[in-house]
PDB file of C-alpha atoms in Angstrom:
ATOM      1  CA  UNK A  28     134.043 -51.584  55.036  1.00 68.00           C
ATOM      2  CA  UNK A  29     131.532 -49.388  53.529  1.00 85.00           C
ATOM      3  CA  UNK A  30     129.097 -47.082  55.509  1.00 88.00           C
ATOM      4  CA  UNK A  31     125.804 -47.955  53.858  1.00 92.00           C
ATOM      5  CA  UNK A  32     126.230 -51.722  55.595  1.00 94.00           C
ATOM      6  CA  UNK A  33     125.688 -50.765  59.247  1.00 92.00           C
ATOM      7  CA  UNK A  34     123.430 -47.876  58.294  1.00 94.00           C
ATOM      8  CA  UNK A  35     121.126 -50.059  56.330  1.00 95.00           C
ATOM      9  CA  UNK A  36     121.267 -52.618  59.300  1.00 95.00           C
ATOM     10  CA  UNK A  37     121.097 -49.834  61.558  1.00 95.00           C
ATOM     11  CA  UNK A  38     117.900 -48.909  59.357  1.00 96.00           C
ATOM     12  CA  UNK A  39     116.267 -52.226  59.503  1.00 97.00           C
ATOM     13  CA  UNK A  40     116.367 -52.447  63.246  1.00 96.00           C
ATOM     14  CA  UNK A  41     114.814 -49.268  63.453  1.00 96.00           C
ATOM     15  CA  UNK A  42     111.981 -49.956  61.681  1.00 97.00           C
ATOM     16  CA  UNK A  43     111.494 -53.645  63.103  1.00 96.00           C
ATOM     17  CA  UNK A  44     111.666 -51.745  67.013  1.00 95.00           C
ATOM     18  CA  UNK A  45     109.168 -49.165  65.210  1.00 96.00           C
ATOM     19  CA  UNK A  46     106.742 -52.124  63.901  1.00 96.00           C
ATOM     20  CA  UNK A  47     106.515 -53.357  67.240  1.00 94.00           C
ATOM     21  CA  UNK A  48     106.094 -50.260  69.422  1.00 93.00           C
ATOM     22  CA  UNK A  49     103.191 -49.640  66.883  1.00 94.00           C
ATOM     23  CA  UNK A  50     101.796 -53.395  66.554  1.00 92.00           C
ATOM     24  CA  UNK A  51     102.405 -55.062  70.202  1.00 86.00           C
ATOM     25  CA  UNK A  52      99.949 -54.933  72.650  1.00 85.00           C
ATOM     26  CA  UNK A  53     102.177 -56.601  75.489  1.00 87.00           C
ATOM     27  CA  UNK A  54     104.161 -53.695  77.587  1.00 87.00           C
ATOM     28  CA  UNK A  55     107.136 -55.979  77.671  1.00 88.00           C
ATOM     29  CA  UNK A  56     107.648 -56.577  74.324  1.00 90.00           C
ATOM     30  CA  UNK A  57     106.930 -52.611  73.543  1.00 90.00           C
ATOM     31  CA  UNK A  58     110.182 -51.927  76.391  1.00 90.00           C
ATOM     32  CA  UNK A  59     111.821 -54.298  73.977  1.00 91.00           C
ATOM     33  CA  UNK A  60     110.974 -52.800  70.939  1.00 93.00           C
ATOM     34  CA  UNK A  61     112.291 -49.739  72.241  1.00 92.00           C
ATOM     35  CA  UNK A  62     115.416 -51.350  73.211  1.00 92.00           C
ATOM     36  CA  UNK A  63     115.823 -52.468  69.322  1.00 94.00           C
ATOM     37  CA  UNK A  64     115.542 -49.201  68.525  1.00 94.00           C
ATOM     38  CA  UNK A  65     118.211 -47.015  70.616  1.00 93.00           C
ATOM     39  CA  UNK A  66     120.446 -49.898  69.599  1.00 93.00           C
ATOM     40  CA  UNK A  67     120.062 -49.071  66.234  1.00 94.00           C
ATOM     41  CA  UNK A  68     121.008 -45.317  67.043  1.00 93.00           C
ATOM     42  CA  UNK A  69     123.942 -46.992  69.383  1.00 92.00           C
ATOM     43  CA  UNK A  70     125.111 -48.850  65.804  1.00 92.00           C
ATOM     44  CA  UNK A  71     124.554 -45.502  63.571  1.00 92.00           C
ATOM     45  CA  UNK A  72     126.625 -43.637  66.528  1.00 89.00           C
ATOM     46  CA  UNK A  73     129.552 -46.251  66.081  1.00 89.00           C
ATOM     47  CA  UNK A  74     129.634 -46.266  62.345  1.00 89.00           C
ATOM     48  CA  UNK A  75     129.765 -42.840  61.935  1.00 87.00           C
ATOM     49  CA  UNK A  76     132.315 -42.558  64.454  1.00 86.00           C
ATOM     50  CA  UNK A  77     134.650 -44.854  62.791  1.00 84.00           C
ATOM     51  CA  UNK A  78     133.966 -43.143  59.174  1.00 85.00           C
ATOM     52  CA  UNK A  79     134.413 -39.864  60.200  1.00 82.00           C
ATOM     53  CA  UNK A  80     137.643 -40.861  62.511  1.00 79.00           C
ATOM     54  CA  UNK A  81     139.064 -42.086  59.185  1.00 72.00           C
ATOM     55  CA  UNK A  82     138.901 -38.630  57.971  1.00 68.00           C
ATOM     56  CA  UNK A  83     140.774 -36.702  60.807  1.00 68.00           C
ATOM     57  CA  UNK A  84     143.836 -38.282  62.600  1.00 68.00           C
ATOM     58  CA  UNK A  85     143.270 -37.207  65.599  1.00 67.00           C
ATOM     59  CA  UNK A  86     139.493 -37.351  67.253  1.00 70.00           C
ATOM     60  CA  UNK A  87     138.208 -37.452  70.374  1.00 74.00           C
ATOM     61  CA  UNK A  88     135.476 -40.717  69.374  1.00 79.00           C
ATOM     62  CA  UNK A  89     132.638 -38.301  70.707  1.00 80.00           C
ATOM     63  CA  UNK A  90     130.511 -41.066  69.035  1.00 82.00           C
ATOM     64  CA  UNK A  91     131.241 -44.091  71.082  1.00 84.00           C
ATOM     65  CA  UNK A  92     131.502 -42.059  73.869  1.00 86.00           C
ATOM     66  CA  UNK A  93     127.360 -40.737  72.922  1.00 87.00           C
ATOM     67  CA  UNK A  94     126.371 -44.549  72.234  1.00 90.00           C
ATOM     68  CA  UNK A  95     128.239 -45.250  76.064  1.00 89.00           C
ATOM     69  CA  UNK A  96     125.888 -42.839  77.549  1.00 91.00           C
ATOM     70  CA  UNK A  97     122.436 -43.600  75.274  1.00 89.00           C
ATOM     71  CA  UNK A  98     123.488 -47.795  76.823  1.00 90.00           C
ATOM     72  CA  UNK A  99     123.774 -46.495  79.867  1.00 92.00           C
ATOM     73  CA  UNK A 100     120.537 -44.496  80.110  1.00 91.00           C
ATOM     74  CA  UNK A 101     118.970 -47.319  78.209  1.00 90.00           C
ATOM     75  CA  UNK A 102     119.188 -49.524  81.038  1.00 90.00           C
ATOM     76  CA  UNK A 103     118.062 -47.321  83.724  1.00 92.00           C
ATOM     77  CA  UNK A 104     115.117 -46.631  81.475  1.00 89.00           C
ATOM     78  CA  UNK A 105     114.580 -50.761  81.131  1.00 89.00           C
ATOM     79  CA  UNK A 106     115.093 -50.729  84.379  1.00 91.00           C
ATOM     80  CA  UNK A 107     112.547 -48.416  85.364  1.00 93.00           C
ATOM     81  CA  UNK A 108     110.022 -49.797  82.697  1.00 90.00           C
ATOM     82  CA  UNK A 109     109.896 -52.969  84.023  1.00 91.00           C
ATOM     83  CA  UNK A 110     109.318 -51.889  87.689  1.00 92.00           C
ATOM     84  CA  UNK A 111     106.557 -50.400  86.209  1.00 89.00           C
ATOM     85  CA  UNK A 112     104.977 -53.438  83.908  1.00 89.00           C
ATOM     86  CA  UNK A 113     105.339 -55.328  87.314  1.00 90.00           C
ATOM     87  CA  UNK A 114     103.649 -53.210  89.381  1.00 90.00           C
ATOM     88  CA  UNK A 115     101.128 -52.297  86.906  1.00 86.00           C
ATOM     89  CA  UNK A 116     100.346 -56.382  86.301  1.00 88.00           C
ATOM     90  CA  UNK A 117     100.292 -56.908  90.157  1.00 90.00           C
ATOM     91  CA  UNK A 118      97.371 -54.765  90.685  1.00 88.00           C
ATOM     92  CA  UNK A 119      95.829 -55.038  86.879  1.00 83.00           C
ATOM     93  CA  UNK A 120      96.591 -58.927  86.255  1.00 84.00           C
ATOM     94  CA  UNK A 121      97.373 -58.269  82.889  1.00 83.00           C
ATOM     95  CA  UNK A 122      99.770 -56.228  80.934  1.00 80.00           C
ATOM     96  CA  UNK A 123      97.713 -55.362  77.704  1.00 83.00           C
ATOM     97  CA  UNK A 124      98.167 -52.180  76.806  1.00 81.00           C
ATOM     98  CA  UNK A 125      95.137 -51.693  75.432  1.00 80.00           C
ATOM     99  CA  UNK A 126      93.206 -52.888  78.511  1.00 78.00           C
ATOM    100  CA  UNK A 127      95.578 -50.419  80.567  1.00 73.00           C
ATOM    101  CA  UNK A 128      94.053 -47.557  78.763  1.00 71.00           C
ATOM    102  CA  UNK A 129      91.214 -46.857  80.946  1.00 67.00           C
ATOM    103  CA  UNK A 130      92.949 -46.254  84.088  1.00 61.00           C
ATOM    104  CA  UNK A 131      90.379 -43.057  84.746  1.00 52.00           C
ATOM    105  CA  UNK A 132      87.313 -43.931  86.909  1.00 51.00           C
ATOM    106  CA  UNK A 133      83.769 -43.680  85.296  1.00 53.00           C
ATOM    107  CA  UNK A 134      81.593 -41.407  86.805  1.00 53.00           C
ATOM    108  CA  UNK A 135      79.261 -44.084  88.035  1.00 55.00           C
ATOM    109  CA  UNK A 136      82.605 -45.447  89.960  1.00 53.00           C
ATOM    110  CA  UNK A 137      82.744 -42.399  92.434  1.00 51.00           C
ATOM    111  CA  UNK A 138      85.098 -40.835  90.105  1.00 49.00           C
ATOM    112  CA  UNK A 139      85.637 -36.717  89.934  1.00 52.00           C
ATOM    113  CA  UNK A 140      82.274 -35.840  89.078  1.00 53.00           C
ATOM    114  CA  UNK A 141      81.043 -38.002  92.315  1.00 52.00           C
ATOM    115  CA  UNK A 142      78.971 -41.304  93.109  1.00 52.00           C
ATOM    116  CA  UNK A 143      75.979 -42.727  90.367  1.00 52.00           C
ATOM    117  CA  UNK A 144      72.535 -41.450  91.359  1.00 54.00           C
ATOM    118  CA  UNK A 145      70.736 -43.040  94.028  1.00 52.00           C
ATOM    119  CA  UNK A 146      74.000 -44.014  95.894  1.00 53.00           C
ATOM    120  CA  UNK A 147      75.548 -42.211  98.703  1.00 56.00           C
ATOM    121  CA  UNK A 148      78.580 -40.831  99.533  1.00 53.00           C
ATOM    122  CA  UNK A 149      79.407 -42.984 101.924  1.00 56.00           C
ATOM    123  CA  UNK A 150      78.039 -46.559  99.940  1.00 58.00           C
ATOM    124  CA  UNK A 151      80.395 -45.719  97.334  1.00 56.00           C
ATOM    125  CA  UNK A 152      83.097 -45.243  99.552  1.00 56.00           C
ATOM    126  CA  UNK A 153      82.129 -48.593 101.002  1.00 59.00           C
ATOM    127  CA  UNK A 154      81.857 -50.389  98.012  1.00 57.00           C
ATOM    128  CA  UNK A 155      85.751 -48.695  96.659  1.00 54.00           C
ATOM    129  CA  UNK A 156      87.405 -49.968 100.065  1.00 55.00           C
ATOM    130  CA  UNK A 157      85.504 -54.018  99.526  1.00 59.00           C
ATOM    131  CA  UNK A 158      87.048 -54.111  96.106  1.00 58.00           C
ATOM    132  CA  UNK A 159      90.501 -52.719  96.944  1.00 60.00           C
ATOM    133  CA  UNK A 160      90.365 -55.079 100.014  1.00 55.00           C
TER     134      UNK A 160
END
């Protein structure tokens, strides 16, 4: 089997994971996105592997061994991600990314630079612990 078969499929699910990182706006389908595309580096890993293991007898498979590790951290990091979606849509309700964006507070919002005019300290403070309540 040739080399230019799994790289060009290799390259294909690269740039479909890339197209939806860049196009999604659901956080769950960007995680999976991002899944397509260290399993594209896990297929270029094995391919090269076995093409270069043709060359020399006697090889130590370093990359199968690479593409066991970049699985392995994959999903802890899926893992992770998705704790995070879920908490994130818990106290959001969605999980748009682009409504996720403004996570700062305004300054009218008691945010760093302190409450809007003509409200207190302490009304704002009242008003942030009603709507967290």
């Amino acid at each position: 089997m040739h080399l230019a078969y799994p790289a060009v499929l290799s390259a294909l699910l690269f740039c479909t994971g890339l197209y939806g990182v860049l196009a999604r706006r659901n956080a769950i389908l960007v995680l999976m996105s991002v899944e397509l595309m260290l399993n594209a580096v896990n297929l270029n890993l094995v391919a090269f592997d076995v093409w270069l293991s043709k060359a020399a007898r006697d090889t130590l498979h370093s990359g199968q061994a690479l593409t066991l590790f970049t699985i392995a951290i994959a999903a802890a990091e899926i893992g992770i991600g998705l704790a995070i979606v879920l908490a994130v849509y818990r106290n959001r309700g969605t999980s748009d990314i682009d409504k996720l964006r403004d996570t700062a507070e305004s300054p009218d919002d008691g945010g760093p630079d302190g409450p809007a005019p003509g409200i207190t300290a302490g009304a704002a403070a009242d008003e942030k612990a009603e709507a967290t309540a």
